[in-house]
XYZ file of C-alpha atoms in Angstrom:
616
model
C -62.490 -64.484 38.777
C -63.857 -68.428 39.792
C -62.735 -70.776 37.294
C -65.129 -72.984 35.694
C -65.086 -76.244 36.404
C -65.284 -78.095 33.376
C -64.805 -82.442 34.168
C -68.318 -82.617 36.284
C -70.012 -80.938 33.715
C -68.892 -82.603 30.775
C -68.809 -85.843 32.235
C -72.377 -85.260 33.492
C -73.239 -84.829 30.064
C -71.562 -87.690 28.763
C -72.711 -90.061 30.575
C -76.460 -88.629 30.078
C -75.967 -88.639 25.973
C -74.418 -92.420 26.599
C -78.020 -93.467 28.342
C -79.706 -92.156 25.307
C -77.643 -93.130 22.839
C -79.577 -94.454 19.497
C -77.369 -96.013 16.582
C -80.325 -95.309 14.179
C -79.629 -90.920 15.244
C -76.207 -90.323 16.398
C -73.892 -93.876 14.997
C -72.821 -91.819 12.044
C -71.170 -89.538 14.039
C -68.828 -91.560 15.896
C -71.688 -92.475 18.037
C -70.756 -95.956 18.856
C -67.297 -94.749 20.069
C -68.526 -92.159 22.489
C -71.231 -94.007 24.176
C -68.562 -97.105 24.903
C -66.551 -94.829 26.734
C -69.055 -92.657 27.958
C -67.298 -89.771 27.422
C -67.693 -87.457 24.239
C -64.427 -85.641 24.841
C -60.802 -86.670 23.821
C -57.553 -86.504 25.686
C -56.686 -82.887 27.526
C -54.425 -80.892 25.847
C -51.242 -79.747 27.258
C -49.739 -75.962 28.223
C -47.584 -76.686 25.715
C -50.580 -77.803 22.910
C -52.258 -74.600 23.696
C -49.719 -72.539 23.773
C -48.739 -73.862 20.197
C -51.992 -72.962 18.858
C -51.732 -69.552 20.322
C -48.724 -68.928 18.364
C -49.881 -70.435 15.297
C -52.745 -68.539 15.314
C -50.964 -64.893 16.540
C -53.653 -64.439 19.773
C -54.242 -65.751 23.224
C -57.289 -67.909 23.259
C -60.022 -66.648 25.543
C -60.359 -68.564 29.001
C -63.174 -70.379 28.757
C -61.999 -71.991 25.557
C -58.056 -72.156 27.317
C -59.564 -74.044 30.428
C -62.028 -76.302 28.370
C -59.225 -77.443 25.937
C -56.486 -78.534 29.064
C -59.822 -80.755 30.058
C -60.549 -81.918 26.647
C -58.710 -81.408 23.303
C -61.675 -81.220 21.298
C -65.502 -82.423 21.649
C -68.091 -84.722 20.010
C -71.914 -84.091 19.405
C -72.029 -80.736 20.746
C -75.843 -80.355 20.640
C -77.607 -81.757 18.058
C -75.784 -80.266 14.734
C -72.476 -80.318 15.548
C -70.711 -83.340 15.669
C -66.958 -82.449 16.703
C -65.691 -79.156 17.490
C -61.836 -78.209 16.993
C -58.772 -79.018 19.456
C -55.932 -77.121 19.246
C -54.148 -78.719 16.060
C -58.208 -78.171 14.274
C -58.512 -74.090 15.124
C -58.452 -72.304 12.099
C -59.169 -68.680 11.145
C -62.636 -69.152 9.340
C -61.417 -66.683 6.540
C -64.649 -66.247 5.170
C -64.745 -68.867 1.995
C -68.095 -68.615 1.193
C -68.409 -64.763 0.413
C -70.657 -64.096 3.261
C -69.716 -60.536 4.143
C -70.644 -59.596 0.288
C -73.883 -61.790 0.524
C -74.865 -60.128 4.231
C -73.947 -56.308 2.341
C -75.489 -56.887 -0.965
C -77.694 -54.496 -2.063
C -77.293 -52.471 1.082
C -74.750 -50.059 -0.434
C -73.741 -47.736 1.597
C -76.608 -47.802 3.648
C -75.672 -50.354 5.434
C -75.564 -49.805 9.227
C -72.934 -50.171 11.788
C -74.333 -53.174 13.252
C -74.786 -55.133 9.754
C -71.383 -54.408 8.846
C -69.787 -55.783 12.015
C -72.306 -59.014 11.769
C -71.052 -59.352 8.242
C -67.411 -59.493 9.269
C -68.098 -62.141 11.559
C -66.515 -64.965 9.114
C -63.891 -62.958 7.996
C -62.424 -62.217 11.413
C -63.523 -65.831 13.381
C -62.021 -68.863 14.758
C -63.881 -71.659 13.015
C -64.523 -74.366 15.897
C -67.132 -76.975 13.653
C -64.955 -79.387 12.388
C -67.974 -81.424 11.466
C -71.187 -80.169 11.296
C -74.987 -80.195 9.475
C -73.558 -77.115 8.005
C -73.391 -74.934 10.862
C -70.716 -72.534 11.672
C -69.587 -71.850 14.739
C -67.627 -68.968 15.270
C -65.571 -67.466 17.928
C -65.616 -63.635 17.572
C -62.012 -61.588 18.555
C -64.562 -58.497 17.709
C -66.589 -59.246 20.366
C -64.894 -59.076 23.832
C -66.608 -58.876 27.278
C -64.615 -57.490 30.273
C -63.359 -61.093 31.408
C -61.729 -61.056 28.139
C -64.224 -63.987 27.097
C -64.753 -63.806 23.029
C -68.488 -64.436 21.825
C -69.152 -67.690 20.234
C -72.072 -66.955 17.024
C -73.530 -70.110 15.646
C -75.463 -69.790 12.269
C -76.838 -72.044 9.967
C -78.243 -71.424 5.720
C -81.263 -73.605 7.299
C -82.430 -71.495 9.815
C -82.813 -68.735 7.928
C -82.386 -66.284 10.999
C -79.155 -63.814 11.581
C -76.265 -65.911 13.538
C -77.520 -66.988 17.686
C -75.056 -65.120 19.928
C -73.630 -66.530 22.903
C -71.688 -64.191 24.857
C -68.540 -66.748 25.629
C -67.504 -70.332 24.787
C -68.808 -71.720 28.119
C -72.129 -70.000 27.235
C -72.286 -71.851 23.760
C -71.484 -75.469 25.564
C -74.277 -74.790 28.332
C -76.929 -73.682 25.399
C -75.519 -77.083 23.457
C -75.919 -79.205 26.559
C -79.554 -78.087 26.817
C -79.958 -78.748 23.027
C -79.184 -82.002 23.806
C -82.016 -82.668 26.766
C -84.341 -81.073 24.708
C -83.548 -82.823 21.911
C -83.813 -86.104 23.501
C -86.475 -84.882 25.923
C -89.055 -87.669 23.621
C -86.881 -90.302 23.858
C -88.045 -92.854 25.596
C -86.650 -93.783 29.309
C -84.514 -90.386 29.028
C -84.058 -89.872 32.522
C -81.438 -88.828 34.624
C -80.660 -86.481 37.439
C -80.720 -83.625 35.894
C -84.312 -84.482 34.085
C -85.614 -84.872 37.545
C -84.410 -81.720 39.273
C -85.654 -80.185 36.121
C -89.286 -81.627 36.665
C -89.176 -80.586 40.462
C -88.594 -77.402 39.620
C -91.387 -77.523 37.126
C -93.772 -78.701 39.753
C -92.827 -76.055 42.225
C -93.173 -73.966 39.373
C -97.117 -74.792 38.951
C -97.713 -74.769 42.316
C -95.772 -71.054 43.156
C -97.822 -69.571 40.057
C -101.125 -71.097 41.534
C -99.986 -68.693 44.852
C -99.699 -65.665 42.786
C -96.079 -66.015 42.593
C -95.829 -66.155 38.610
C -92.858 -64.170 38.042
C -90.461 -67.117 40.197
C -92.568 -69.522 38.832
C -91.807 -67.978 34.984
C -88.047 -67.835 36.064
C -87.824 -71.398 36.874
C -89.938 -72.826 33.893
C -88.125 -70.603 31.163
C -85.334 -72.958 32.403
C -86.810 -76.159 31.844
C -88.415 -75.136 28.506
C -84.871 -74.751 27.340
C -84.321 -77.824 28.715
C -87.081 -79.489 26.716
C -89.113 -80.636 29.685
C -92.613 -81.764 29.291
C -95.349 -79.387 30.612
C -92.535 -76.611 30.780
C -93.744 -74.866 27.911
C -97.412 -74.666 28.581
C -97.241 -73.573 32.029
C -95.004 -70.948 30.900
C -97.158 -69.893 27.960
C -99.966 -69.609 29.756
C -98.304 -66.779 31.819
C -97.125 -65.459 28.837
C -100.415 -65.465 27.112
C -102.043 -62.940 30.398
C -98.670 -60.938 30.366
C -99.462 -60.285 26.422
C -96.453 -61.333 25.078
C -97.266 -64.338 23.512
C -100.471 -65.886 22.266
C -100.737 -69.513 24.412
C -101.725 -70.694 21.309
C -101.046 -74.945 21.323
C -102.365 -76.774 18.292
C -102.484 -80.084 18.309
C -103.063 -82.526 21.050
C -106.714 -84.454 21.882
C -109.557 -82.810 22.597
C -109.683 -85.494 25.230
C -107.665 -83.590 27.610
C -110.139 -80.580 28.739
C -107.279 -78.201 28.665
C -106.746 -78.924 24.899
C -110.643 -78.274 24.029
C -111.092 -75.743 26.246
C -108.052 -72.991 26.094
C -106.027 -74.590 23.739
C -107.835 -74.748 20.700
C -109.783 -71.903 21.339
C -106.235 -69.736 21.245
C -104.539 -71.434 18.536
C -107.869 -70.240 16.797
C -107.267 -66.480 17.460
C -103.907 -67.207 16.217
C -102.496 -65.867 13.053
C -101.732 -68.989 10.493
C -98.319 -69.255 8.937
C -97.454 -67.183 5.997
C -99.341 -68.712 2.778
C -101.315 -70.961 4.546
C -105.061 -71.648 4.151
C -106.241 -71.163 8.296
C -108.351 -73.583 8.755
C -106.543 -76.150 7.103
C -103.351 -75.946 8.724
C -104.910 -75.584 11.802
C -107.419 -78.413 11.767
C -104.369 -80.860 10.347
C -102.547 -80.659 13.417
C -105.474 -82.392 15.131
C -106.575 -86.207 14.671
C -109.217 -86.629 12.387
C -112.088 -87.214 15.139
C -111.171 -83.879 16.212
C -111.127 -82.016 13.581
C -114.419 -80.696 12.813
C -115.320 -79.695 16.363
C -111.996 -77.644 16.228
C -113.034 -76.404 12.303
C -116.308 -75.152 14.475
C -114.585 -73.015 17.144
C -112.510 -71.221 14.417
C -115.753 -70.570 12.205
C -116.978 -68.978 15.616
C -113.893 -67.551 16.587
C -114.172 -65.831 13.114
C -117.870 -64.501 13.381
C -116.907 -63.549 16.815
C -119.560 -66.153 18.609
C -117.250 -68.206 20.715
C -117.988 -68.304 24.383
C -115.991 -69.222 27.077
C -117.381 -70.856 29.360
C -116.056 -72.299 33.289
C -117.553 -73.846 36.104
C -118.959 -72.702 39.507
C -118.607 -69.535 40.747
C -115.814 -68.196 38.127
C -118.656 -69.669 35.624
C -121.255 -67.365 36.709
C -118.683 -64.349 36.930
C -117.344 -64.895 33.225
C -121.067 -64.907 32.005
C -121.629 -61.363 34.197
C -118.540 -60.123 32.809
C -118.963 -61.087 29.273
C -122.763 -59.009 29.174
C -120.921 -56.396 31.019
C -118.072 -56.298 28.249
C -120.918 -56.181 25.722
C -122.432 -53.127 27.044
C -119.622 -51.588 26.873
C -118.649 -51.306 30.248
C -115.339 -52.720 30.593
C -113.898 -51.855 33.925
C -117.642 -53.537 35.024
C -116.286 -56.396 33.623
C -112.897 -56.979 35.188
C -114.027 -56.215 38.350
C -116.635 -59.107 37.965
C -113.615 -61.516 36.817
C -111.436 -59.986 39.628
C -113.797 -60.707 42.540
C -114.234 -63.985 41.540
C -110.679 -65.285 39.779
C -110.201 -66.734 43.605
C -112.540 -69.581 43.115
C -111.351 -70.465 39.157
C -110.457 -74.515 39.196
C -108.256 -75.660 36.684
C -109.708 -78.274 34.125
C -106.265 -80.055 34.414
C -103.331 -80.595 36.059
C -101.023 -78.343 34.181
C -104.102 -75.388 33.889
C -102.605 -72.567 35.899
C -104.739 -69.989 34.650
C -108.233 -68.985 32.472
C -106.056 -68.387 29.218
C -109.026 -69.663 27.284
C -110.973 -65.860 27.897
C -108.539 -63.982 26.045
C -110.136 -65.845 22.676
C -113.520 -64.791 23.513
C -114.621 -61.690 21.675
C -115.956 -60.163 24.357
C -113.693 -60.532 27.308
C -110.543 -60.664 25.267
C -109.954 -57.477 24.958
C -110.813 -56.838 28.901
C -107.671 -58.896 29.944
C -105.423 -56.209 28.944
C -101.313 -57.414 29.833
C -102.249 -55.207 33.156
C -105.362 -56.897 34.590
C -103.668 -60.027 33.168
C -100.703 -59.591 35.246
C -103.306 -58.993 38.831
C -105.209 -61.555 37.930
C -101.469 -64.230 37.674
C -100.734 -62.314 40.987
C -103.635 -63.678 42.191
C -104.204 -66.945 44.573
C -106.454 -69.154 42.859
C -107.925 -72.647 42.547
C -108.670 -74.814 44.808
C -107.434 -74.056 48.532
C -106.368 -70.801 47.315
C -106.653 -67.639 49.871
C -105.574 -64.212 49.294
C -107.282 -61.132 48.226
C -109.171 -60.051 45.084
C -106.961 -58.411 42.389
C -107.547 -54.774 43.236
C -108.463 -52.401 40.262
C -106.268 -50.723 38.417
C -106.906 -47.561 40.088
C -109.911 -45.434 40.069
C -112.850 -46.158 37.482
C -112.004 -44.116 34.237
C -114.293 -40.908 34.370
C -114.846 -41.186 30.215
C -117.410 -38.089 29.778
C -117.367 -37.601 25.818
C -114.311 -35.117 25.505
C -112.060 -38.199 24.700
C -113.336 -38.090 21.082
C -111.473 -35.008 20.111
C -108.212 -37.245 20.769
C -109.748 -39.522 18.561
C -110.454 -37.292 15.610
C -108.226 -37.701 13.034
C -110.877 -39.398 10.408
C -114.053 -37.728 12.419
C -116.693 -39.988 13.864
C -120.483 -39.995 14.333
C -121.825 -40.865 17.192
C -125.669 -41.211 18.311
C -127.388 -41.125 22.009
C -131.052 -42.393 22.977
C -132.277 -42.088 26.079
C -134.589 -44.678 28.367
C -134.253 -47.705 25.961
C -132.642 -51.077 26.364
C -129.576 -51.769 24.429
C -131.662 -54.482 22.144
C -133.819 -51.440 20.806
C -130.594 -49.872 18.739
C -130.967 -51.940 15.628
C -134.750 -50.870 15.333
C -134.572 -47.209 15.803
C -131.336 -46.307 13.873
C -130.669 -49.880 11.714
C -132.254 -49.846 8.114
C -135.527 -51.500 9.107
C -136.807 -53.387 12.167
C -135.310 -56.729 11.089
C -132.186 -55.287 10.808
C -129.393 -57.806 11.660
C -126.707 -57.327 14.797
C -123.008 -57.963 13.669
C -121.378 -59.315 17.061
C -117.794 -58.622 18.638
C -116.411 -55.860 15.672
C -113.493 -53.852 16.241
C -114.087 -50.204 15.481
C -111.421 -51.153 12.640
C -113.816 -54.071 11.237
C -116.459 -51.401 11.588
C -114.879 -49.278 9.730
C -114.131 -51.358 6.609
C -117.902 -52.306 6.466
C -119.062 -52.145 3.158
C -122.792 -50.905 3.932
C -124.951 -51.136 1.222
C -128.336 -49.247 0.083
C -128.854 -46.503 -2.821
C -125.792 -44.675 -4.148
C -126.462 -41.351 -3.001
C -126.924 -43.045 1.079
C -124.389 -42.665 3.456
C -125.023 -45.753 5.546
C -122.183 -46.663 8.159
C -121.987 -49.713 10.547
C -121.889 -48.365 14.045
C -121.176 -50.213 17.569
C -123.240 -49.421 20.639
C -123.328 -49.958 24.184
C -124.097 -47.807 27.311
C -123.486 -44.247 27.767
C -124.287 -44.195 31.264
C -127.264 -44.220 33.375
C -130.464 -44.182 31.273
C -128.702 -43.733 27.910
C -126.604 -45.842 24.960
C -124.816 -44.665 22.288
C -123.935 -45.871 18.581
C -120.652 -45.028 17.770
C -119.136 -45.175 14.226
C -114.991 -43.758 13.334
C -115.409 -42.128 10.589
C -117.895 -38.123 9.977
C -120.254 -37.230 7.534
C -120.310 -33.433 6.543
C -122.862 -32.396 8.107
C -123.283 -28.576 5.800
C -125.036 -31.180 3.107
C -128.164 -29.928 2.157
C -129.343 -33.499 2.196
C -127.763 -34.236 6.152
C -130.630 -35.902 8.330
C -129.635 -36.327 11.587
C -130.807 -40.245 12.792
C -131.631 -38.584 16.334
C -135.084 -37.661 15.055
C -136.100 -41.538 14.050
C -134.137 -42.353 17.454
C -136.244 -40.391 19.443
C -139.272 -42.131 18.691
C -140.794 -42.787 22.248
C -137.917 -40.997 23.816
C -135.022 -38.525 23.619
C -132.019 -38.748 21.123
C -128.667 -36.532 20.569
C -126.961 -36.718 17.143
C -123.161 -35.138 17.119
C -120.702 -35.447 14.163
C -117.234 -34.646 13.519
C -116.001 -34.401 9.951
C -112.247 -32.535 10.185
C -111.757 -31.391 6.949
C -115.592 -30.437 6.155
C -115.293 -33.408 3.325
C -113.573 -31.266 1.266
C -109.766 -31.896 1.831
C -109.261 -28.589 3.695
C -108.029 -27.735 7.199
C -108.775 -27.280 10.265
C -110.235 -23.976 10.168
C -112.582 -26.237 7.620
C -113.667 -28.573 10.367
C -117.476 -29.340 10.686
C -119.006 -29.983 13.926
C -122.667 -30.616 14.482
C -124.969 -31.532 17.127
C -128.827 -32.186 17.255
C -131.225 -32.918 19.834
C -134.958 -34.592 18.766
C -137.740 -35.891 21.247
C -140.544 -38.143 20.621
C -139.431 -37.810 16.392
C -139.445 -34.039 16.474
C -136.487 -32.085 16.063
C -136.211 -30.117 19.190
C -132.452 -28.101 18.466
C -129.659 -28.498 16.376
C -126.212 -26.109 15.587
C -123.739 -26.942 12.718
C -120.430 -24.907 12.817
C -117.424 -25.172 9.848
C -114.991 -22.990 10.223
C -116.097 -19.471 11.691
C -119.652 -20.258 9.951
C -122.533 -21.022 12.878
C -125.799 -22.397 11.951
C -128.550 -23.253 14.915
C -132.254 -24.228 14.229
C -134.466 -24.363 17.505
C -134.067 -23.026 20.809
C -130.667 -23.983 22.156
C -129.758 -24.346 25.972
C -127.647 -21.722 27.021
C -124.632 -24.201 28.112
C -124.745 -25.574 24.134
C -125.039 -22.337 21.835
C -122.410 -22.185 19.477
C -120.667 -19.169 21.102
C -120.546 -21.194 24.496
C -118.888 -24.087 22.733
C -116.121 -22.301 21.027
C -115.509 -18.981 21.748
C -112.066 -18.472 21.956
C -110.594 -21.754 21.068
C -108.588 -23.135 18.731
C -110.421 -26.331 16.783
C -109.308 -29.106 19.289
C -109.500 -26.865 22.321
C -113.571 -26.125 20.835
C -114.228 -29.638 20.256
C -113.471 -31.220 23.502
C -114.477 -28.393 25.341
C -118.438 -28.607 23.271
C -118.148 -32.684 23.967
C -117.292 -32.154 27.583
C -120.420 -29.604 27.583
C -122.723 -32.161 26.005
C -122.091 -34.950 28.072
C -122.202 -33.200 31.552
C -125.960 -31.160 29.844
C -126.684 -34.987 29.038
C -125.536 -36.987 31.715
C -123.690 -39.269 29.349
C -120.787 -41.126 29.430
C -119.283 -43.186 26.723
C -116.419 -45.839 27.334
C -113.248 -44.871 25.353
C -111.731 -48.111 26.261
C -114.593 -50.341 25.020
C -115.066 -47.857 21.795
C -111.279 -48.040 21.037
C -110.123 -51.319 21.883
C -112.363 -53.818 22.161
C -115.526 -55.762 20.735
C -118.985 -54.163 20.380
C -122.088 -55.583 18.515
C -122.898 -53.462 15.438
C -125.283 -52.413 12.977
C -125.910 -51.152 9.892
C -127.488 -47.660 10.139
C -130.528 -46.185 7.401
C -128.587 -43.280 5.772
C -127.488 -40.232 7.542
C -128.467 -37.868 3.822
C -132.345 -38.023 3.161
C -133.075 -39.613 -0.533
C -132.768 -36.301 -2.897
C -136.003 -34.398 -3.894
C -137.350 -34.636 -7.676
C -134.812 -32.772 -9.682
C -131.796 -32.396 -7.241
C -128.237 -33.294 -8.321
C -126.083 -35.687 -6.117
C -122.863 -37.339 -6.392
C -121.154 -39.513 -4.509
C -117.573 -41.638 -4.563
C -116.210 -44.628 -3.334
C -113.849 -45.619 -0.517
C -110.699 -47.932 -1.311
């Protein structure tokens, strides 16, 4: 096994602290002392000092700690809240004096798992090395032994208010405290050294290897330097991390000045959730200087009603503004291939842009930029100079059909298809009158929630809709209506008006908290505002009005099958009689305009009973 080599690296970081001393932060810690010498270390200790403290304390000290303490006996400022750690005559058993295994157990009783119990032991069973601290332990754990025979060092703090920071040997806890220290003192000013400029090298090749596609090395190499504190580090890095979808790029605060800020910055730190307790656009807008602050209050108001647009230059420009109407139709995989033919020509609006972070806050295209498409479109040469080929799809363009409903069945849905109209027609033939208002960018959650309103005895819903294929779009809403009410009207026959319509509903439990085998299923066909054919089955009860095409009669739909096996099996039927094809990506998981539908009962005739109840 190599030994570590302890002098360079702690006289490296000596010296380094010593440059950036300040008297005002680190004098009452024996500042003044340590940045005379330069050094932050004491006098080695013997074989014979350490093997004294081995026998005082009964064990053999692990070797990272052994070969660190005949360098140094001890150490000052080790990171930013730890201002000496022990030598040999300072290591103690930590013995646990504040009660913390009973506080980590309490109320757990004896439910408490194995993990828990061994982290509450910790203090009990530790060498204490903080001499001095801001209340931080720092504890070197015989319970937790690597191969090497190295013990794990766990650092905690009351303050944090996290579980103890494990670092899997004593050498691991100085190199995390050395780059506590840079990025401590990474706003200092004139901190510069040699390490500080390798670091920002490596940043720089960083930018310029995820530009070429390489984003993986280049998020290596900047995950470095961000622990390092280095400026631009962290946004570089987030904004891979933002595509990959495991982080949100959000970055408040800043000047709208810089284009980056405006532009992808504020626009994500929008989308982002606020802290617990806090009013959102206050503690977002506060972060800003108070020129900025109402044009950032004005892209959360429109991040909120889902009108935000992103927006680029050039070529990429034009491609975001075909994807986006693609997105909105409903016609996702349309979309990304309009972004991925084009991502080639993106230019970054500054130097430390890397990437079009700023679409995953639009409504529309957010949702497109799955962590998968994000990932192409990093792997991806882009800006300016760039060469390399398109991100290729992922795979084969979904064939949707309709049958992916029955997977999506749990609380029923409705769903509506008109034929030969324009997508800007939906609100007038299904909404509650011709001036009926569009909702932009809802989830089918947010549709869902929609309180509609109108008479008691309606059952208005907020649907989405976008294109079901060639010649057709649909109005989708998660949720059935029971269609054996005597008061059901399908909304195909106002639909139709002018053209062709298809009504089909999916209530599981027939609305009245029964089981499958009470499962309602209806479908209805009107042209021109006639009713042309309809069939309504619940359980083994069929009801058809109309002449019905062979390939849609009740007995072809479900003859033999159990309830899912039916339902898929009639959707697949309608949408290859149809022609239809309905996106279960865009319907699932991302943003469709919506609209508040007339009511799917007719108003009752003079003298007939209703009720009706109440969704919480």
């Amino acid at each position: 096994m190599m030994r570590f080599d302890w002098r360079p690296f702690l006289e490296r970081w000596s010296v380094e602290w010593a440059d950036a001393y300040d008297p005002e932060r680190d004098g009452h810690r024996g500042g003044e002392e340590c940045a005379a010498a330069r050094w932050l270390g004491r006098q080695a200790a013997d074989t014979a000092g350490i093997a004294a403290a081995e026998t005082r304390l009964g064990v053999a000290l692990p070797p990272s700690l052994r070969s660190f303490l005949a360098v140094t006996d001890g150490w000052h400022n080790a990171g930013t809240f730890v201002w000496r750690l022990a030598g040999c005559a300072d290591l103690e058993w930590c013995g646990d004096p504040h009660g913390m295994r009973e506080i980590w157990l309490d109320g757990t009783g004896d439910d408490a798992d194995e993990d828990l119990v061994r982290m509450a032991g910790t203090w009990s069973r530790s060498l204490q090395l903080a001499v001095e601290s801001d209340m931080v332990d720092v504890l070197l754990d015989p319970g937790d032994v690597d191969a090497r025979g190295e013990w794990a060092v766990y650092t905690w703090a009351p303050w944090r208010a996290s579980p103890p920071e494990r670092h899997p040997s004593f050498r691991h806890f100085m190199e995390d405290m050395y780059r506590q220290f840079h990025a401590m003192a990474s706003d200092r000013p004139g901190f510069s050294n040699d390490t500080t400029r390798v670091l920002d090298e490596r940043v720089e090749g960083a930018r310029l290897a995820a530009l070429r596609g390489e984003y993986e090395a280049a998020r290596e190499a900047l995950c470095d330097a961000v622990a390092f504190g280095r400026p631009r580090a962290s946004r570089l890095r987030d904004q891979i991390d933002a595509l990959c979808g495991t982080a949100t790029g959000a970055e408040a605060g800043g000047s709208l000045a810089d284009p980056y800020i405006a532009h992808e910055a504020v626009p994500l730190s929008c989308r982002a959730q606020p802290p617990y307790g806090m009013h959102r656009e206050e503690s977002l807008t506060q972060q800003y200087a108070e020129a900025d602050r109402p044009a950032v209050a004005e892209t959360l108001r429109a991040i909120e009603e889902g009108t935000f647009r992103y927006r680029a230059e050039g070529v990429f420009g034009a491609a975001v503004q075909t994807a986006r109407a693609l997105a909105r139709r409903a016609e996702p995989e349309a979309a990304w291939r309009a972004l991925a033919a084009s991502v080639h020509a993106w230019t970054p609006r500054s130097a430390d842009h890397i990437a079009p972070v700023g679409l995953l806050a639009d409504p529309y295209l957010g949702p497109v930029l799955t962590p998968e498409r994000g990932r192409l479109l990093l792997s991806t040469p882009r800006g300016p100079g760039a060469t390399g080929p398109a991100p290729q799809p992922l795979g084969a363009a979904p064939a949707d059909g309709l049958g992916w409903l029955a997977d999506e069945s749990r609380h029923g849905f409705r769903i509506v298809l008109i034929a030969d109209v324009e997508l800007s027609e939906v609100p007038r033939l299904l909404g509650v009158d011709d001036t009926t208002a569009v909702q932009p960018a809802l989830t089918v959650g947010e549709a869902w929630q929609a309180q509609p309103g109108g008479e008691p005895w309606e059952a208005r819903t907020v649907v989405r809709f976008g294109a079901a294929g060639e010649g057709w779009v649909f109005a989708h809403c998660g949720r059935g209506t029971d269609a054996t009410q005597e008061r059901f009207h399908s909304p195909a026959v106002q639909a139709s008006r002018g053209t062709r319509a298809v009504t089909v509903t999916y209530e599981p439990q027939g609305g009245t908290g029964g089981t499958d085998d009470t499962a309602t299923f209806h479908l209805s066909y009107a042209e021109k505002g006639e009713p042309r054919f309809g069939v309504t089955s619940r359980g083994d009860s069929r009801k058809a009005t109309g002449v019905i095409p062979a390939a849609l009669a009740p007995v072809a739909l479900f003859r033999g099958r159990t309830v899912p096996e039916g339902l898929r099996g009639a959707l697949d039927s309608i949408a290859s009689y149809f022609g239809v094809t309905v996106s279960q990506e865009a319907v699932c998981h991302g943003r469709l305009d919506g609209v508040e539908t007339r009511s799917w009962l007719r108003e009752p005739a003079p003298g007939e009973g209703w009720a009706y109840w109440t969704r919480t």
